[in-house]
Structures are given as structure tokens and as C-alpha cells.
Amino acid sequence: MEPQWERVYFTGQIHQAEIAREILEENSIPSVIVDKRDSSYLVGDIELYVRPEDLPLARIILKQHEL
């Protein structure tokens, strides 16, 4: 059984999610982006997920980058 991933960040802008993902990747934290926007109206959030064991460090890193 695969471990659950935890949401560490969300935004309405895809470029912000990509920036956050890149920052985490530079710090050796794997992450995935899940686009939950409505495809017709592009309203909703883009969410960034990390493994549970990476969540505390990921939060610190994103906070340091003011994300």
C-alpha cells in the first residue's frame, strides 16, 4: 500500500505551484502538483503534495521563500 501524500501548498496560479515545486526539488523533496481547477472556467486551486515524512521540512522551506 502506498503512503498518503500531504498537501503542503495551494494556489490559484499554476506558475506559483511550479515555483514551489522547483524549490522543493532543489532541496531533494519530491512533490507532485494536482490541478483541481474547473476546466471550463479555470476556477479552483492547484495543490502541491509531498510525502508525510517531508511535510515539516517542506513547510519550513516554503515559508522561508514566502510561499
Tab-separated table of N, CA and C in Angstrom:
chain	number	residue	atom	x	y	z
A	1	MET	N	0.830	-1.185	0.000
A	1	MET	CA	0.000	0.000	0.000
A	1	MET	C	0.874	1.248	0.000
A	2	GLU	N	0.550	2.190	-0.865
A	2	GLU	CA	1.344	3.417	-0.973
A	2	GLU	C	0.978	4.391	0.134
A	3	PRO	N	1.966	5.152	0.634
A	3	PRO	CA	1.666	6.127	1.680
A	3	PRO	C	0.831	7.289	1.123
A	4	GLN	N	0.037	7.872	1.993
A	4	GLN	CA	-0.742	9.043	1.601
A	4	GLN	C	0.200	10.234	1.456
A	5	TRP	N	-0.077	11.093	0.491
A	5	TRP	CA	0.678	12.322	0.328
A	5	TRP	C	-0.094	13.435	1.012
A	6	GLU	N	0.612	14.427	1.501
A	6	GLU	CA	0.019	15.524	2.258
A	6	GLU	C	0.107	16.822	1.460
A	7	ARG	N	-0.967	17.603	1.504
A	7	ARG	CA	-0.948	18.891	0.819
A	7	ARG	C	-0.096	19.866	1.621
A	8	VAL	N	0.863	20.465	0.955
A	8	VAL	CA	1.759	21.404	1.612
A	8	VAL	C	1.526	22.834	1.132
A	9	TYR	N	0.885	22.983	-0.033
A	9	TYR	CA	0.734	24.316	-0.622
A	9	TYR	C	-0.413	24.290	-1.607
A	10	PHE	N	-1.110	25.413	-1.732
A	10	PHE	CA	-2.116	25.548	-2.781
A	10	PHE	C	-2.168	26.991	-3.245
A	11	THR	N	-2.569	27.176	-4.486
A	11	THR	CA	-2.626	28.484	-5.108
A	11	THR	C	-3.610	28.437	-6.270
A	12	GLY	N	-3.981	29.568	-6.755
A	12	GLY	CA	-4.825	29.644	-7.936
A	12	GLY	C	-4.023	29.830	-9.214
A	13	GLN	N	-2.704	29.973	-9.075
A	13	GLN	CA	-1.832	30.253	-10.216
A	13	GLN	C	-0.872	29.086	-10.456
A	14	ILE	N	-0.895	28.536	-11.654
A	14	ILE	CA	-0.041	27.387	-11.974
A	14	ILE	C	1.441	27.726	-11.852
A	15	HIS	N	1.826	28.943	-12.227
A	15	HIS	CA	3.255	29.290	-12.149
A	15	HIS	C	3.742	29.325	-10.700
A	16	GLN	N	2.885	29.725	-9.767
A	16	GLN	CA	3.280	29.716	-8.357
A	16	GLN	C	3.488	28.284	-7.855
A	17	ALA	N	2.636	27.381	-8.283
A	17	ALA	CA	2.787	25.973	-7.899
A	17	ALA	C	4.076	25.390	-8.476
A	18	GLU	N	4.393	25.756	-9.710
A	18	GLU	CA	5.627	25.270	-10.338
A	18	GLU	C	6.858	25.815	-9.613
A	19	ILE	N	6.810	27.074	-9.194
A	19	ILE	CA	7.927	27.659	-8.447
A	19	ILE	C	8.113	26.909	-7.130
A	20	ALA	N	7.021	26.666	-6.418
A	20	ALA	CA	7.098	25.935	-5.149
A	20	ALA	C	7.648	24.532	-5.368
A	21	ARG	N	7.194	23.855	-6.419
A	21	ARG	CA	7.682	22.512	-6.719
A	21	ARG	C	9.181	22.525	-6.999
A	22	GLU	N	9.638	23.503	-7.765
A	22	GLU	CA	11.068	23.610	-8.079
A	22	GLU	C	11.899	23.852	-6.824
A	23	ILE	N	11.403	24.716	-5.938
A	23	ILE	CA	12.125	24.992	-4.689
A	23	ILE	C	12.267	23.716	-3.871
A	24	LEU	N	11.194	22.955	-3.774
A	24	LEU	CA	11.266	21.704	-3.013
A	24	LEU	C	12.200	20.706	-3.691
A	25	GLU	N	12.145	20.631	-5.015
A	25	GLU	CA	13.020	19.716	-5.747
A	25	GLU	C	14.489	20.065	-5.523
A	26	GLU	N	14.804	21.363	-5.486
A	26	GLU	CA	16.178	21.791	-5.226
A	26	GLU	C	16.655	21.354	-3.852
A	27	ASN	N	15.718	21.124	-2.944
A	27	ASN	CA	16.025	20.680	-1.592
A	27	ASN	C	15.782	19.180	-1.404
A	28	SER	N	15.750	18.448	-2.504
A	28	SER	CA	15.606	16.985	-2.512
A	28	SER	C	14.305	16.492	-1.877
A	29	ILE	N	13.234	17.265	-2.054
A	29	ILE	CA	11.923	16.863	-1.563
A	29	ILE	C	11.030	16.618	-2.770
A	30	PRO	N	10.678	15.359	-3.030
A	30	PRO	CA	9.794	15.069	-4.155
A	30	PRO	C	8.393	15.619	-3.889
A	31	SER	N	7.779	16.131	-4.936
A	31	SER	CA	6.424	16.669	-4.793
A	31	SER	C	5.672	16.480	-6.100
A	32	VAL	N	4.348	16.554	-5.992
A	32	VAL	CA	3.505	16.448	-7.174
A	32	VAL	C	2.475	17.567	-7.153
A	33	ILE	N	2.151	18.053	-8.343
A	33	ILE	CA	1.136	19.088	-8.500
A	33	ILE	C	-0.155	18.422	-8.953
A	34	VAL	N	-1.247	18.801	-8.295
A	34	VAL	CA	-2.568	18.317	-8.678
A	34	VAL	C	-3.411	19.546	-9.010
A	35	ASP	N	-3.839	19.631	-10.260
A	35	ASP	CA	-4.636	20.768	-10.721
A	35	ASP	C	-6.110	20.445	-10.506
A	36	LYS	N	-6.724	21.117	-9.546
A	36	LYS	CA	-8.128	20.867	-9.225
A	36	LYS	C	-9.028	21.974	-9.746
A	37	ARG	N	-8.526	22.731	-10.714
A	37	ARG	CA	-9.349	23.797	-11.295
A	37	ARG	C	-10.403	23.211	-12.216
A	38	ASP	N	-11.540	23.875	-12.280
A	38	ASP	CA	-12.594	23.521	-13.220
A	38	ASP	C	-12.071	23.807	-14.617
A	39	SER	N	-12.121	22.847	-15.500
A	39	SER	CA	-11.527	23.004	-16.826
A	39	SER	C	-12.246	24.029	-17.698
A	40	SER	N	-13.500	24.303	-17.434
A	40	SER	CA	-14.238	25.267	-18.246
A	40	SER	C	-13.977	26.703	-17.824
A	41	TYR	N	-13.878	26.930	-16.519
A	41	TYR	CA	-13.785	28.294	-16.008
A	41	TYR	C	-12.450	28.610	-15.353
A	42	LEU	N	-11.612	27.613	-15.176
A	42	LEU	CA	-10.307	27.756	-14.537
A	42	LEU	C	-10.409	28.400	-13.159
A	43	VAL	N	-11.424	28.021	-12.402
A	43	VAL	CA	-11.539	28.432	-11.010
A	43	VAL	C	-11.255	27.222	-10.136
A	44	GLY	N	-10.641	27.476	-9.016
A	44	GLY	CA	-10.266	26.391	-8.121
A	44	GLY	C	-8.793	26.514	-7.790
A	45	ASP	N	-8.259	25.492	-7.191
A	45	ASP	CA	-6.876	25.533	-6.732
A	45	ASP	C	-5.989	24.524	-7.439
A	46	ILE	N	-4.730	24.869	-7.460
A	46	ILE	CA	-3.677	23.945	-7.860
A	46	ILE	C	-2.976	23.583	-6.558
A	47	GLU	N	-2.870	22.305	-6.257
A	47	GLU	CA	-2.336	21.856	-4.982
A	47	GLU	C	-1.001	21.141	-5.171
A	48	LEU	N	-0.131	21.324	-4.193
A	48	LEU	CA	1.187	20.698	-4.199
A	48	LEU	C	1.250	19.729	-3.024
A	49	TYR	N	1.621	18.484	-3.308
A	49	TYR	CA	1.654	17.432	-2.296
A	49	TYR	C	3.072	16.895	-2.115
A	50	VAL	N	3.378	16.515	-0.862
A	50	VAL	CA	4.659	15.889	-0.523
A	50	VAL	C	4.380	14.655	0.328
A	51	ARG	N	5.384	13.818	0.480
A	51	ARG	CA	5.252	12.646	1.346
A	51	ARG	C	5.124	13.116	2.802
A	52	PRO	N	4.405	12.371	3.628
A	52	PRO	CA	4.198	12.788	5.026
A	52	PRO	C	5.496	13.067	5.788
A	53	GLU	N	6.511	12.271	5.542
A	53	GLU	CA	7.776	12.483	6.267
A	53	GLU	C	8.505	13.750	5.830
A	54	ASP	N	8.164	14.291	4.665
A	54	ASP	CA	8.793	15.516	4.173
A	54	ASP	C	7.994	16.773	4.513
A	55	LEU	N	6.793	16.606	5.044
A	55	LEU	CA	5.892	17.734	5.261
A	55	LEU	C	6.470	18.826	6.166
A	56	PRO	N	7.014	18.511	7.350
A	56	PRO	CA	7.524	19.592	8.212
A	56	PRO	C	8.633	20.416	7.541
A	57	LEU	N	9.586	19.746	6.919
A	57	LEU	CA	10.678	20.459	6.266
A	57	LEU	C	10.177	21.251	5.056
A	58	ALA	N	9.262	20.683	4.303
A	58	ALA	CA	8.702	21.377	3.138
A	58	ALA	C	8.009	22.668	3.559
A	59	ARG	N	7.261	22.624	4.649
A	59	ARG	CA	6.589	23.829	5.149
A	59	ARG	C	7.597	24.904	5.521
A	60	ILE	N	8.663	24.508	6.185
A	60	ILE	CA	9.701	25.469	6.588
A	60	ILE	C	10.340	26.098	5.361
A	61	ILE	N	10.688	25.279	4.378
A	61	ILE	CA	11.348	25.783	3.179
A	61	ILE	C	10.439	26.743	2.420
A	62	LEU	N	9.174	26.391	2.257
A	62	LEU	CA	8.257	27.270	1.518
A	62	LEU	C	8.012	28.566	2.299
A	63	LYS	N	7.961	28.480	3.618
A	63	LYS	CA	7.775	29.693	4.423
A	63	LYS	C	8.984	30.613	4.282
A	64	GLN	N	10.183	30.044	4.247
A	64	GLN	CA	11.391	30.842	4.064
A	64	GLN	C	11.388	31.574	2.736
A	65	HIS	N	10.725	30.993	1.751
A	65	HIS	CA	10.630	31.612	0.415
A	65	HIS	C	9.350	32.436	0.261
A	66	GLU	N	8.656	32.623	1.386
A	66	GLU	CA	7.431	33.422	1.431
A	66	GLU	C	6.350	32.905	0.485
A	67	LEU	N	6.218	31.581	0.446
A	67	LEU	CA	5.164	30.947	-0.344
A	67	LEU	C	4.153	30.298	0.567
